[in-house]
Amino acid sequence: MAVKVYGSAYASPKRVIVCLIEKGIEFETVPIDLVKGEHRHPDFLKLQPFGSVPVIQDGDYTLYESRAIIRYYSEKYKSQGTDLLGKTIEERGLVEQWLEVESQNFHPPIYNLTLHVMFASVLGFPADEQLIRESEEKLGKVLDVYEERLSKSKYLAGDFFSLADLSHLPFTQYLVGPIGKEYMIRSRKHVSAWWDDISSRPSWKTVLQL
Amino acid sequence: MAVKVYGSAYASPKRVIVCLIEKGIEFETVPIDLVKGEHRHPDFLKLQPFGSVPVIQDGDYTLYESRAIIRYYSEKYKSQGTDLLGKTIEERGLVEQWLEVESQNFHPPIYNLTLHVMFASVLGFPADEQLIRESEEKLGKVLDVYEERLSKSKYLAGDFFSLADLSHLPFTQYLVGPIGKEYMIRSRKHVSAWWDDISSRPSWKTVLQL
């Protein structure tokens, strides 16, 4: 039975879909229109009480939070498709560390940029220009640390592609595209090479074509 | 060899310490004074390039980000001390889901309350009263979802204490103590019983006495 992924048009659900493709897991998508407020519908809130996407349904198992879902499938199908967790417990520790860096350091400023540059007008609120400037500055400092790290290691957690890299794909795609700040990637040599590498994976190209 | 934990006076490192106690792992603490700016010292930035606590050193293995560290030790010593990850991959998935809810939904507003109610004056910036009000309101909505969840399940991920519960201890302790908003816990019957349960664990009492 295919895994149902709710909200596939948005960035966080794409984190799940690219993982399912890397693992060779069959899925189907269920659209949820956030602009129309479908995430506030009582039926959806029964699946995800905070009203966020994604949610997956896999038989009678329901799970939400994109980074929890990608850990679940990477562990459940450890030996199927791409191994995304590292070979040892110590490698997995570093995958978790950089996945947390993505969540705690990288995500908040890039989320603010996404919301205020891409979605303010469609959602009907004024873009906060000061927040945009501050977020760009914060994100730049995070990417400076990435540049140093990626000068010593091909991927974030080591010399292997992992969930830590994969988790950056959807919002970085916004950054270099509709947010219009590709310079933040291109002005950093190692970050730029890393982005070219991870964004040219067949799994991500498939997601972009969905 | 004992695990070295840097920054033990602060909330996020306490997340690591309570986990190490639950797992029966020997540790020693290394103080880092954030008010004096010791987290910006070049030697510390070599360990943690973002200038945050905690960091652990375990022999020649260094790891940062509290939620990555607690996952690492819970998995490495799965059968030692309290099992904090659940018995099956599906239970682990739910532990990960609620650990992500803590990180993405619960943490941002309670961190803002901590910063602006407890630390604004000592760090020398004016408390943002509007942010305090908004954070309290956001946190209340998150706790409403917890109340519903905990009316059906003793702990967040199921009928077993896990990393998902443990991860809430340090900042909730601030909330009911120095932040002065214990009513947010006590006005919700099931959240209140859950807090009494998890905060009375011997591991947490030990952390409070350190």
CSV table of C-alpha atoms in Angstrom, one decimal:
chain,number,residue,atom,x,y,z
A,1,MET,CA,0.0,0.0,0.0
A,2,ALA,CA,1.4,3.4,-1.0
A,3,VAL,CA,2.2,6.0,1.7
A,4,LYS,CA,-0.2,8.9,1.6
A,5,VAL,CA,1.5,12.3,1.9
A,6,TYR,CA,-0.6,15.3,2.7
A,7,GLY,CA,0.3,18.8,1.5
A,8,SER,CA,2.7,17.9,-1.2
A,9,ALA,CA,2.8,21.3,-2.9
A,10,TYR,CA,4.7,22.9,0.1
A,11,ALA,CA,8.3,22.8,1.1
A,12,SER,CA,8.2,20.6,4.3
A,13,PRO,CA,6.2,17.8,2.6
A,14,LYS,CA,8.8,17.8,-0.2
A,15,ARG,CA,11.4,16.9,2.5
A,16,VAL,CA,9.3,13.7,3.0
A,17,ILE,CA,8.8,13.0,-0.7
A,18,VAL,CA,12.4,13.3,-1.6
A,19,CYS,CA,13.2,10.9,1.2
A,20,LEU,CA,10.6,8.4,0.1
A,21,ILE,CA,12.1,8.5,-3.5
A,22,GLU,CA,15.6,8.0,-2.2
A,23,LYS,CA,14.4,5.0,-0.2
A,24,GLY,CA,12.3,3.6,-3.1
A,25,ILE,CA,9.0,3.7,-1.2
A,26,GLU,CA,5.8,4.0,-3.2
A,27,PHE,CA,3.6,7.1,-2.3
A,28,GLU,CA,0.6,9.1,-3.4
A,29,THR,CA,0.0,12.7,-2.7
A,30,VAL,CA,-3.1,14.4,-1.1
A,31,PRO,CA,-3.3,18.1,-1.8
A,32,ILE,CA,-4.0,20.5,1.1
A,33,ASP,CA,-4.5,24.2,0.1
A,34,LEU,CA,-3.1,26.3,2.9
A,35,VAL,CA,-4.3,29.6,1.2
A,36,LYS,CA,-7.9,28.2,1.3
A,37,GLY,CA,-7.4,27.2,4.9
A,38,GLU,CA,-7.8,23.5,4.4
A,39,HIS,CA,-5.3,22.8,7.1
A,40,ARG,CA,-7.8,24.3,9.6
A,41,HIS,CA,-10.6,21.9,8.6
A,42,PRO,CA,-11.7,19.6,11.5
A,43,ASP,CA,-11.0,16.5,9.5
A,44,PHE,CA,-7.4,17.6,8.9
A,45,LEU,CA,-7.0,18.7,12.5
A,46,LYS,CA,-7.8,15.1,13.5
A,47,LEU,CA,-4.7,14.0,11.6
A,48,GLN,CA,-2.5,16.9,12.6
A,49,PRO,CA,-3.8,18.9,15.6
A,50,PHE,CA,-1.4,21.9,15.0
A,51,GLY,CA,-2.7,22.4,11.5
A,52,SER,CA,0.6,21.9,9.7
A,53,VAL,CA,1.7,19.9,6.7
A,54,PRO,CA,3.0,17.2,6.1
A,55,VAL,CA,1.2,14.3,7.6
A,56,ILE,CA,1.6,10.7,6.3
A,57,GLN,CA,-0.8,7.8,6.5
A,58,ASP,CA,0.7,4.4,6.0
A,59,GLY,CA,-2.0,1.8,6.6
A,60,ASP,CA,-3.3,2.6,10.0
A,61,TYR,CA,-0.1,4.4,11.1
A,62,THR,CA,-0.3,8.2,11.0
A,63,LEU,CA,2.8,10.4,11.6
A,64,TYR,CA,3.5,14.2,11.3
A,65,GLU,CA,6.5,16.5,11.5
A,66,SER,CA,8.6,16.2,8.4
A,67,ARG,CA,11.9,15.5,10.2
A,68,ALA,CA,10.3,12.8,12.3
A,69,ILE,CA,8.8,11.1,9.2
A,70,ILE,CA,12.2,11.1,7.3
A,71,ARG,CA,13.9,9.5,10.3
A,72,TYR,CA,11.1,6.9,10.6
A,73,TYR,CA,11.4,5.8,7.0
A,74,SER,CA,15.2,6.0,6.9
A,75,GLU,CA,15.4,3.6,9.9
A,76,LYS,CA,12.5,1.3,8.9
A,77,TYR,CA,14.0,0.7,5.5
A,78,LYS,CA,17.7,1.1,6.5
A,79,SER,CA,19.0,-1.3,3.9
A,80,GLN,CA,16.6,-0.3,1.1
A,81,GLY,CA,17.6,2.5,-1.3
A,82,THR,CA,20.1,5.2,-0.2
A,83,ASP,CA,21.3,4.8,3.4
A,84,LEU,CA,20.6,8.2,4.9
A,85,LEU,CA,21.6,7.7,8.5
A,86,GLY,CA,25.3,6.8,8.4
A,87,LYS,CA,27.0,3.4,9.0
A,88,THR,CA,27.8,3.7,12.7
A,89,ILE,CA,26.1,5.1,15.8
A,90,GLU,CA,28.7,7.8,15.8
A,91,GLU,CA,28.0,8.7,12.1
A,92,ARG,CA,24.3,8.8,13.0
A,93,GLY,CA,25.1,11.2,15.8
A,94,LEU,CA,26.6,13.6,13.4
A,95,VAL,CA,23.6,13.2,11.0
A,96,GLU,CA,21.4,14.1,14.0
A,97,GLN,CA,23.6,17.0,14.9
A,98,TRP,CA,23.4,18.6,11.4
A,99,LEU,CA,19.8,17.8,11.1
A,100,GLU,CA,19.3,19.8,14.3
A,101,VAL,CA,21.4,22.6,13.0
A,102,GLU,CA,19.2,22.7,9.9
A,103,SER,CA,16.1,22.8,12.2
A,104,GLN,CA,17.4,25.3,14.8
A,105,ASN,CA,19.8,27.5,12.9
A,106,PHE,CA,19.1,27.3,9.2
A,107,HIS,CA,15.4,27.0,9.2
A,108,PRO,CA,14.1,30.0,11.2
A,109,PRO,CA,15.7,32.7,9.1
A,110,ILE,CA,15.0,30.9,5.7
A,111,TYR,CA,11.4,30.3,6.8
A,112,ASN,CA,11.0,34.1,7.6
A,113,LEU,CA,12.4,34.9,4.1
A,114,THR,CA,10.0,32.4,2.5
A,115,LEU,CA,7.0,33.8,4.4
A,116,HIS,CA,7.8,37.5,3.9
A,117,VAL,CA,9.3,37.5,0.4
A,118,MET,CA,7.2,34.7,-1.2
A,119,PHE,CA,3.9,34.5,0.7
A,120,ALA,CA,3.1,37.9,2.3
A,121,SER,CA,1.1,39.3,-0.6
A,122,VAL,CA,-0.8,36.0,-1.4
A,123,LEU,CA,-1.6,35.6,2.4
A,124,GLY,CA,-2.6,39.3,2.6
A,125,PHE,CA,-0.2,40.8,5.1
A,126,PRO,CA,2.6,43.4,4.6
A,127,ALA,CA,6.1,42.0,4.2
A,128,ASP,CA,8.3,43.0,7.2
A,129,GLU,CA,11.3,44.5,5.5
A,130,GLN,CA,13.3,44.7,8.7
A,131,LEU,CA,12.7,41.0,9.5
A,132,ILE,CA,13.8,40.2,5.9
A,133,ARG,CA,17.1,42.1,6.4
A,134,GLU,CA,17.7,40.5,9.8
A,135,SER,CA,16.9,37.0,8.5
A,136,GLU,CA,19.2,37.4,5.5
A,137,GLU,CA,22.0,38.5,7.9
A,138,LYS,CA,21.4,35.5,10.2
A,139,LEU,CA,21.2,33.1,7.4
A,140,GLY,CA,24.5,34.5,6.0
A,141,LYS,CA,26.2,33.7,9.3
A,142,VAL,CA,24.9,30.2,9.3
A,143,LEU,CA,26.1,29.7,5.8
A,144,ASP,CA,29.6,30.9,6.8
A,145,VAL,CA,29.8,28.0,9.3
A,146,TYR,CA,28.6,25.7,6.5
A,147,GLU,CA,31.3,27.0,4.2
A,148,GLU,CA,33.9,26.2,6.8
A,149,ARG,CA,32.4,22.7,7.4
A,150,LEU,CA,32.1,21.9,3.7
A,151,SER,CA,35.7,22.9,3.1
A,152,LYS,CA,36.7,19.8,5.2
A,153,SER,CA,33.9,17.3,4.4
A,154,LYS,CA,32.0,16.7,1.2
A,155,TYR,CA,28.6,16.6,3.0
A,156,LEU,CA,27.4,18.0,6.3
A,157,ALA,CA,27.7,14.9,8.4
A,158,GLY,CA,30.7,13.5,6.7
A,159,ASP,CA,31.7,12.0,3.3
A,160,PHE,CA,28.2,10.6,2.8
A,161,PHE,CA,24.9,12.1,1.7
A,162,SER,CA,22.4,11.9,4.6
A,163,LEU,CA,19.2,13.2,6.0
A,164,ALA,CA,21.1,16.3,7.1
A,165,ASP,CA,21.8,17.4,3.5
A,166,LEU,CA,18.4,16.2,2.2
A,167,SER,CA,16.6,18.3,4.8
A,168,HIS,CA,18.0,21.5,3.2
A,169,LEU,CA,16.6,20.9,-0.3
A,170,PRO,CA,13.1,22.4,-0.3
A,171,PHE,CA,13.8,25.8,1.3
A,172,THR,CA,17.2,26.2,-0.4
A,173,GLN,CA,15.4,25.7,-3.7
A,174,TYR,CA,13.1,28.6,-2.7
A,175,LEU,CA,16.2,30.7,-1.8
A,176,VAL,CA,18.0,30.3,-5.1
A,177,GLY,CA,14.6,30.6,-7.0
A,178,PRO,CA,11.6,32.7,-6.0
A,179,ILE,CA,13.3,34.4,-3.0
A,180,GLY,CA,15.9,35.7,-5.4
A,181,LYS,CA,18.9,35.3,-3.2
A,182,GLU,CA,21.0,32.8,-5.1
A,183,TYR,CA,24.1,35.0,-4.4
A,184,MET,CA,24.0,33.7,-0.8
A,185,ILE,CA,24.9,30.2,-2.1
A,186,ARG,CA,27.1,31.2,-5.1
A,187,SER,CA,29.3,33.6,-3.1
A,188,ARG,CA,30.5,30.6,-0.9
A,189,LYS,CA,32.6,28.2,-2.9
A,190,HIS,CA,32.0,25.0,-0.9
A,191,VAL,CA,28.4,25.7,-0.2
A,192,SER,CA,27.9,26.3,-3.9
A,193,ALA,CA,29.5,23.0,-4.9
A,194,TRP,CA,27.4,21.2,-2.2
A,195,TRP,CA,24.2,22.7,-3.5
A,196,ASP,CA,25.0,21.7,-7.1
A,197,ASP,CA,25.7,18.2,-5.9
A,198,ILE,CA,22.6,17.6,-3.7
A,199,SER,CA,20.2,19.5,-6.0
A,200,SER,CA,21.2,17.5,-9.0
A,201,ARG,CA,20.3,14.1,-7.4
A,202,PRO,CA,17.6,12.3,-9.5
A,203,SER,CA,15.3,12.2,-6.4
A,204,TRP,CA,15.2,16.0,-6.1
A,205,LYS,CA,14.8,16.5,-9.9
A,206,THR,CA,11.8,14.1,-9.7
A,207,VAL,CA,10.3,16.2,-6.8
A,208,LEU,CA,10.7,19.4,-8.9
A,209,GLN,CA,8.8,17.8,-11.8
A,210,LEU,CA,5.8,16.6,-9.6
B,1,MET,CA,36.0,8.0,30.9
B,2,ALA,CA,33.2,10.4,31.9
B,3,VAL,CA,31.4,12.4,29.3
B,4,LYS,CA,32.2,16.1,29.5
B,5,VAL,CA,29.2,18.4,29.2
B,6,TYR,CA,29.8,22.1,28.5
B,7,GLY,CA,27.5,24.8,29.8
B,8,SER,CA,25.7,22.8,32.5
B,9,ALA,CA,24.1,25.9,34.2
B,10,TYR,CA,21.7,26.5,31.3
B,11,ALA,CA,18.5,24.8,30.2
B,12,SER,CA,19.5,23.0,27.0
B,13,PRO,CA,22.5,21.3,28.6
B,14,LYS,CA,20.2,20.1,31.4
B,15,ARG,CA,18.3,18.2,28.7
B,16,VAL,CA,21.5,16.3,28.1
B,17,ILE,CA,22.3,15.8,31.8
B,18,VAL,CA,18.9,14.4,32.7
B,19,CYS,CA,19.3,12.0,29.8
B,20,LEU,CA,22.7,10.8,30.9
B,21,ILE,CA,21.4,10.3,34.5
B,22,GLU,CA,18.4,8.2,33.1
B,23,LYS,CA,20.8,6.1,31.1
B,24,GLY,CA,23.3,5.7,34.0
B,25,ILE,CA,26.2,7.3,32.1
B,26,GLU,CA,29.0,9.0,34.1
B,27,PHE,CA,29.6,12.7,33.3
B,28,GLU,CA,31.4,15.8,34.4
B,29,THR,CA,30.4,19.4,33.8
B,30,VAL,CA,32.4,22.2,32.3
B,31,PRO,CA,31.0,25.7,33.1
B,32,ILE,CA,30.6,28.2,30.2
B,33,ASP,CA,29.4,31.7,31.3
B,34,LEU,CA,27.2,33.1,28.5
B,35,VAL,CA,26.9,36.4,30.3
B,36,LYS,CA,30.6,36.8,30.2
B,37,GLY,CA,30.6,35.7,26.5
B,38,GLU,CA,32.7,32.6,27.0
B,39,HIS,CA,30.7,30.9,24.2
B,40,ARG,CA,32.3,33.4,21.8
B,41,HIS,CA,35.9,32.4,22.8
B,42,PRO,CA,37.8,31.0,19.8
B,43,ASP,CA,38.6,27.8,21.8
B,44,PHE,CA,34.8,27.2,22.4
B,45,LEU,CA,34.0,28.0,18.8
B,46,LYS,CA,36.3,25.2,17.7
B,47,LEU,CA,34.0,22.8,19.5
B,48,GLN,CA,30.7,24.5,18.6
B,49,PRO,CA,31.0,26.9,15.7
B,50,PHE,CA,27.6,28.5,16.3
B,51,GLY,CA,28.6,29.5,19.9
B,52,SER,CA,25.8,27.6,21.6
B,53,VAL,CA,25.7,25.2,24.5
B,54,PRO,CA,25.7,22.3,25.1
B,55,VAL,CA,28.6,20.4,23.6
B,56,ILE,CA,29.8,17.0,24.8
B,57,GLN,CA,33.2,15.4,24.5
B,58,ASP,CA,33.3,11.7,24.9
B,59,GLY,CA,36.9,10.6,24.4
B,60,ASP,CA,37.7,11.9,20.9
B,61,TYR,CA,34.0,12.2,19.9
B,62,THR,CA,32.5,15.7,20.0
B,63,LEU,CA,28.8,16.4,19.5
B,64,TYR,CA,26.5,19.4,19.9
B,65,GLU,CA,22.8,20.2,19.7
B,66,SER,CA,21.1,18.9,22.8
B,67,ARG,CA,18.4,16.9,20.9
B,68,ALA,CA,21.1,15.2,18.8
B,69,ILE,CA,23.1,14.3,21.9
B,70,ILE,CA,20.1,12.7,23.7
B,71,ARG,CA,19.2,10.7,20.7
B,72,TYR,CA,22.9,9.5,20.4
B,73,TYR,CA,23.1,8.3,24.0
B,74,SER,CA,19.6,6.8,24.0
B,75,GLU,CA,20.5,4.7,21.0
B,76,LYS,CA,24.1,3.9,21.9
B,77,TYR,CA,23.0,2.6,25.3
B,78,LYS,CA,19.5,1.3,24.3
B,79,SER,CA,19.4,-1.5,26.9
B,80,GLN,CA,21.1,0.4,29.7
B,81,GLY,CA,19.0,2.5,32.2
B,82,THR,CA,15.6,3.8,31.1
B,83,ASP,CA,14.7,3.0,27.5
B,84,LEU,CA,13.8,6.4,26.1
B,85,LEU,CA,13.1,5.6,22.4
B,86,GLY,CA,10.1,3.1,22.5
B,87,LYS,CA,10.2,-0.6,21.8
B,88,THR,CA,9.3,-0.6,18.1
B,89,ILE,CA,10.2,1.5,15.1
B,90,GLU,CA,6.6,2.8,15.1
B,91,GLU,CA,6.9,3.8,18.8
B,92,ARG,CA,10.2,5.5,18.0
B,93,GLY,CA,8.5,7.3,15.1
B,94,LEU,CA,6.0,8.8,17.7
B,95,VAL,CA,8.9,9.7,20.0
B,96,GLU,CA,10.5,11.6,17.1
B,97,GLN,CA,7.2,13.2,16.2
B,98,TRP,CA,6.7,14.6,19.7
B,99,LEU,CA,10.3,15.5,20.1
B,100,GLU,CA,9.9,17.6,16.9
B,101,VAL,CA,6.7,19.1,18.3
B,102,GLU,CA,8.7,20.2,21.3
B,103,SER,CA,11.4,21.6,19.1
B,104,GLN,CA,9.2,23.3,16.5
B,105,ASN,CA,6.0,24.3,18.4
B,106,PHE,CA,6.7,24.3,22.1
B,107,HIS,CA,10.3,25.7,22.2
B,108,PRO,CA,10.1,28.9,20.2
B,109,PRO,CA,7.4,30.6,22.4
B,110,ILE,CA,8.9,29.3,25.7
B,111,TYR,CA,12.4,30.4,24.6
B,112,ASN,CA,11.1,33.9,23.9
B,113,LEU,CA,9.5,34.0,27.4
B,114,THR,CA,12.7,32.8,28.9
B,115,LEU,CA,14.8,35.3,27.1
B,116,HIS,CA,12.5,38.3,27.7
B,117,VAL,CA,11.2,37.6,31.2
B,118,MET,CA,14.3,36.0,32.8
B,119,PHE,CA,17.3,37.3,30.9
B,120,ALA,CA,16.5,40.7,29.3
B,121,SER,CA,17.8,42.8,32.3
B,122,VAL,CA,20.9,40.7,33.0
B,123,LEU,CA,21.8,40.8,29.2
B,124,GLY,CA,21.1,44.5,29.1
B,125,PHE,CA,18.2,44.8,26.6
B,126,PRO,CA,14.6,45.9,27.1
B,127,ALA,CA,12.0,43.1,27.5
B,128,ASP,CA,9.6,43.1,24.5
B,129,GLU,CA,6.2,43.2,26.2
B,130,GLN,CA,4.3,42.5,23.0
B,131,LEU,CA,6.5,39.5,22.2
B,132,ILE,CA,5.9,38.2,25.7
B,133,ARG,CA,2.1,38.5,25.3
B,134,GLU,CA,2.2,36.8,21.8
B,135,SER,CA,4.5,34.0,23.1
B,136,GLU,CA,2.2,33.3,26.0
B,137,GLU,CA,-0.7,33.1,23.7
B,138,LYS,CA,1.1,30.7,21.2
B,139,LEU,CA,2.3,28.5,24.1
B,140,GLY,CA,-1.2,28.3,25.4
B,141,LYS,CA,-2.4,27.0,22.1
B,142,VAL,CA,0.3,24.4,22.0
B,143,LEU,CA,-0.6,23.3,25.6
B,144,ASP,CA,-4.2,23.0,24.5
B,145,VAL,CA,-3.1,20.3,22.0
B,146,TYR,CA,-1.0,18.6,24.7
B,147,GLU,CA,-4.0,18.6,27.1
B,148,GLU,CA,-6.1,16.7,24.5
B,149,ARG,CA,-3.2,14.3,23.7
B,150,LEU,CA,-2.5,13.6,27.4
B,151,SER,CA,-6.2,13.0,28.1
B,152,LYS,CA,-5.7,9.8,25.9
B,153,SER,CA,-2.2,8.8,26.6
B,154,LYS,CA,-0.1,9.0,29.8
B,155,TYR,CA,3.0,10.4,28.1
B,156,LEU,CA,3.3,12.3,24.8
B,157,ALA,CA,4.5,9.4,22.6
B,158,GLY,CA,2.4,6.7,24.3
B,159,ASP,CA,2.2,5.0,27.6
B,160,PHE,CA,5.9,5.1,28.2
B,161,PHE,CA,8.2,8.0,29.3
B,162,SER,CA,10.5,9.0,26.4
B,163,LEU,CA,12.9,11.6,25.1
B,164,ALA,CA,9.8,13.5,24.0
B,165,ASP,CA,8.7,14.1,27.6
B,166,LEU,CA,12.3,14.5,28.9
B,167,SER,CA,13.0,17.2,26.4
B,168,HIS,CA,10.3,19.5,28.0
B,169,LEU,CA,11.8,19.4,31.5
B,170,PRO,CA,14.3,22.3,31.5
B,171,PHE,CA,12.2,25.1,30.0
B,172,THR,CA,9.0,24.0,31.7
B,173,GLN,CA,10.8,24.3,35.0
B,174,TYR,CA,11.6,27.9,34.1
B,175,LEU,CA,7.9,28.4,33.2
B,176,VAL,CA,6.5,27.3,36.5
B,177,GLY,CA,9.4,28.9,38.4
B,178,PRO,CA,11.2,32.1,37.5
B,179,ILE,CA,9.0,33.0,34.5
B,180,GLY,CA,6.1,33.0,36.9
B,181,LYS,CA,3.5,31.3,34.7
B,182,GLU,CA,2.7,28.1,36.5
B,183,TYR,CA,-1.0,28.7,35.8
B,184,MET,CA,-0.4,27.7,32.2
B,185,ILE,CA,0.4,24.2,33.5
B,186,ARG,CA,-2.0,24.1,36.4
B,187,SER,CA,-5.1,25.2,34.5
B,188,ARG,CA,-4.8,22.1,32.3
B,189,LYS,CA,-5.7,19.0,34.2
B,190,HIS,CA,-3.8,16.4,32.2
B,191,VAL,CA,-0.8,18.6,31.4
B,192,SER,CA,-0.6,19.3,35.2
B,193,ALA,CA,-0.6,15.6,36.1
B,194,TRP,CA,2.0,14.9,33.4
B,195,TRP,CA,4.2,17.7,34.7
B,196,ASP,CA,4.0,16.4,38.3
B,197,ASP,CA,4.9,12.9,37.0
B,198,ILE,CA,7.9,13.8,34.8
B,199,SER,CA,9.3,16.5,37.1
B,200,SER,CA,9.3,14.2,40.1
B,201,ARG,CA,11.5,11.7,38.5
B,202,PRO,CA,14.7,11.1,40.5
B,203,SER,CA,16.8,12.1,37.5
B,204,TRP,CA,15.3,15.5,37.3
B,205,LYS,CA,15.5,16.1,41.0
B,206,THR,CA,19.2,15.3,40.8
B,207,VAL,CA,19.6,17.9,38.0
B,208,LEU,CA,17.9,20.5,40.1
B,209,GLN,CA,20.3,19.9,42.9
B,210,LEU,CA,23.5,20.1,40.8
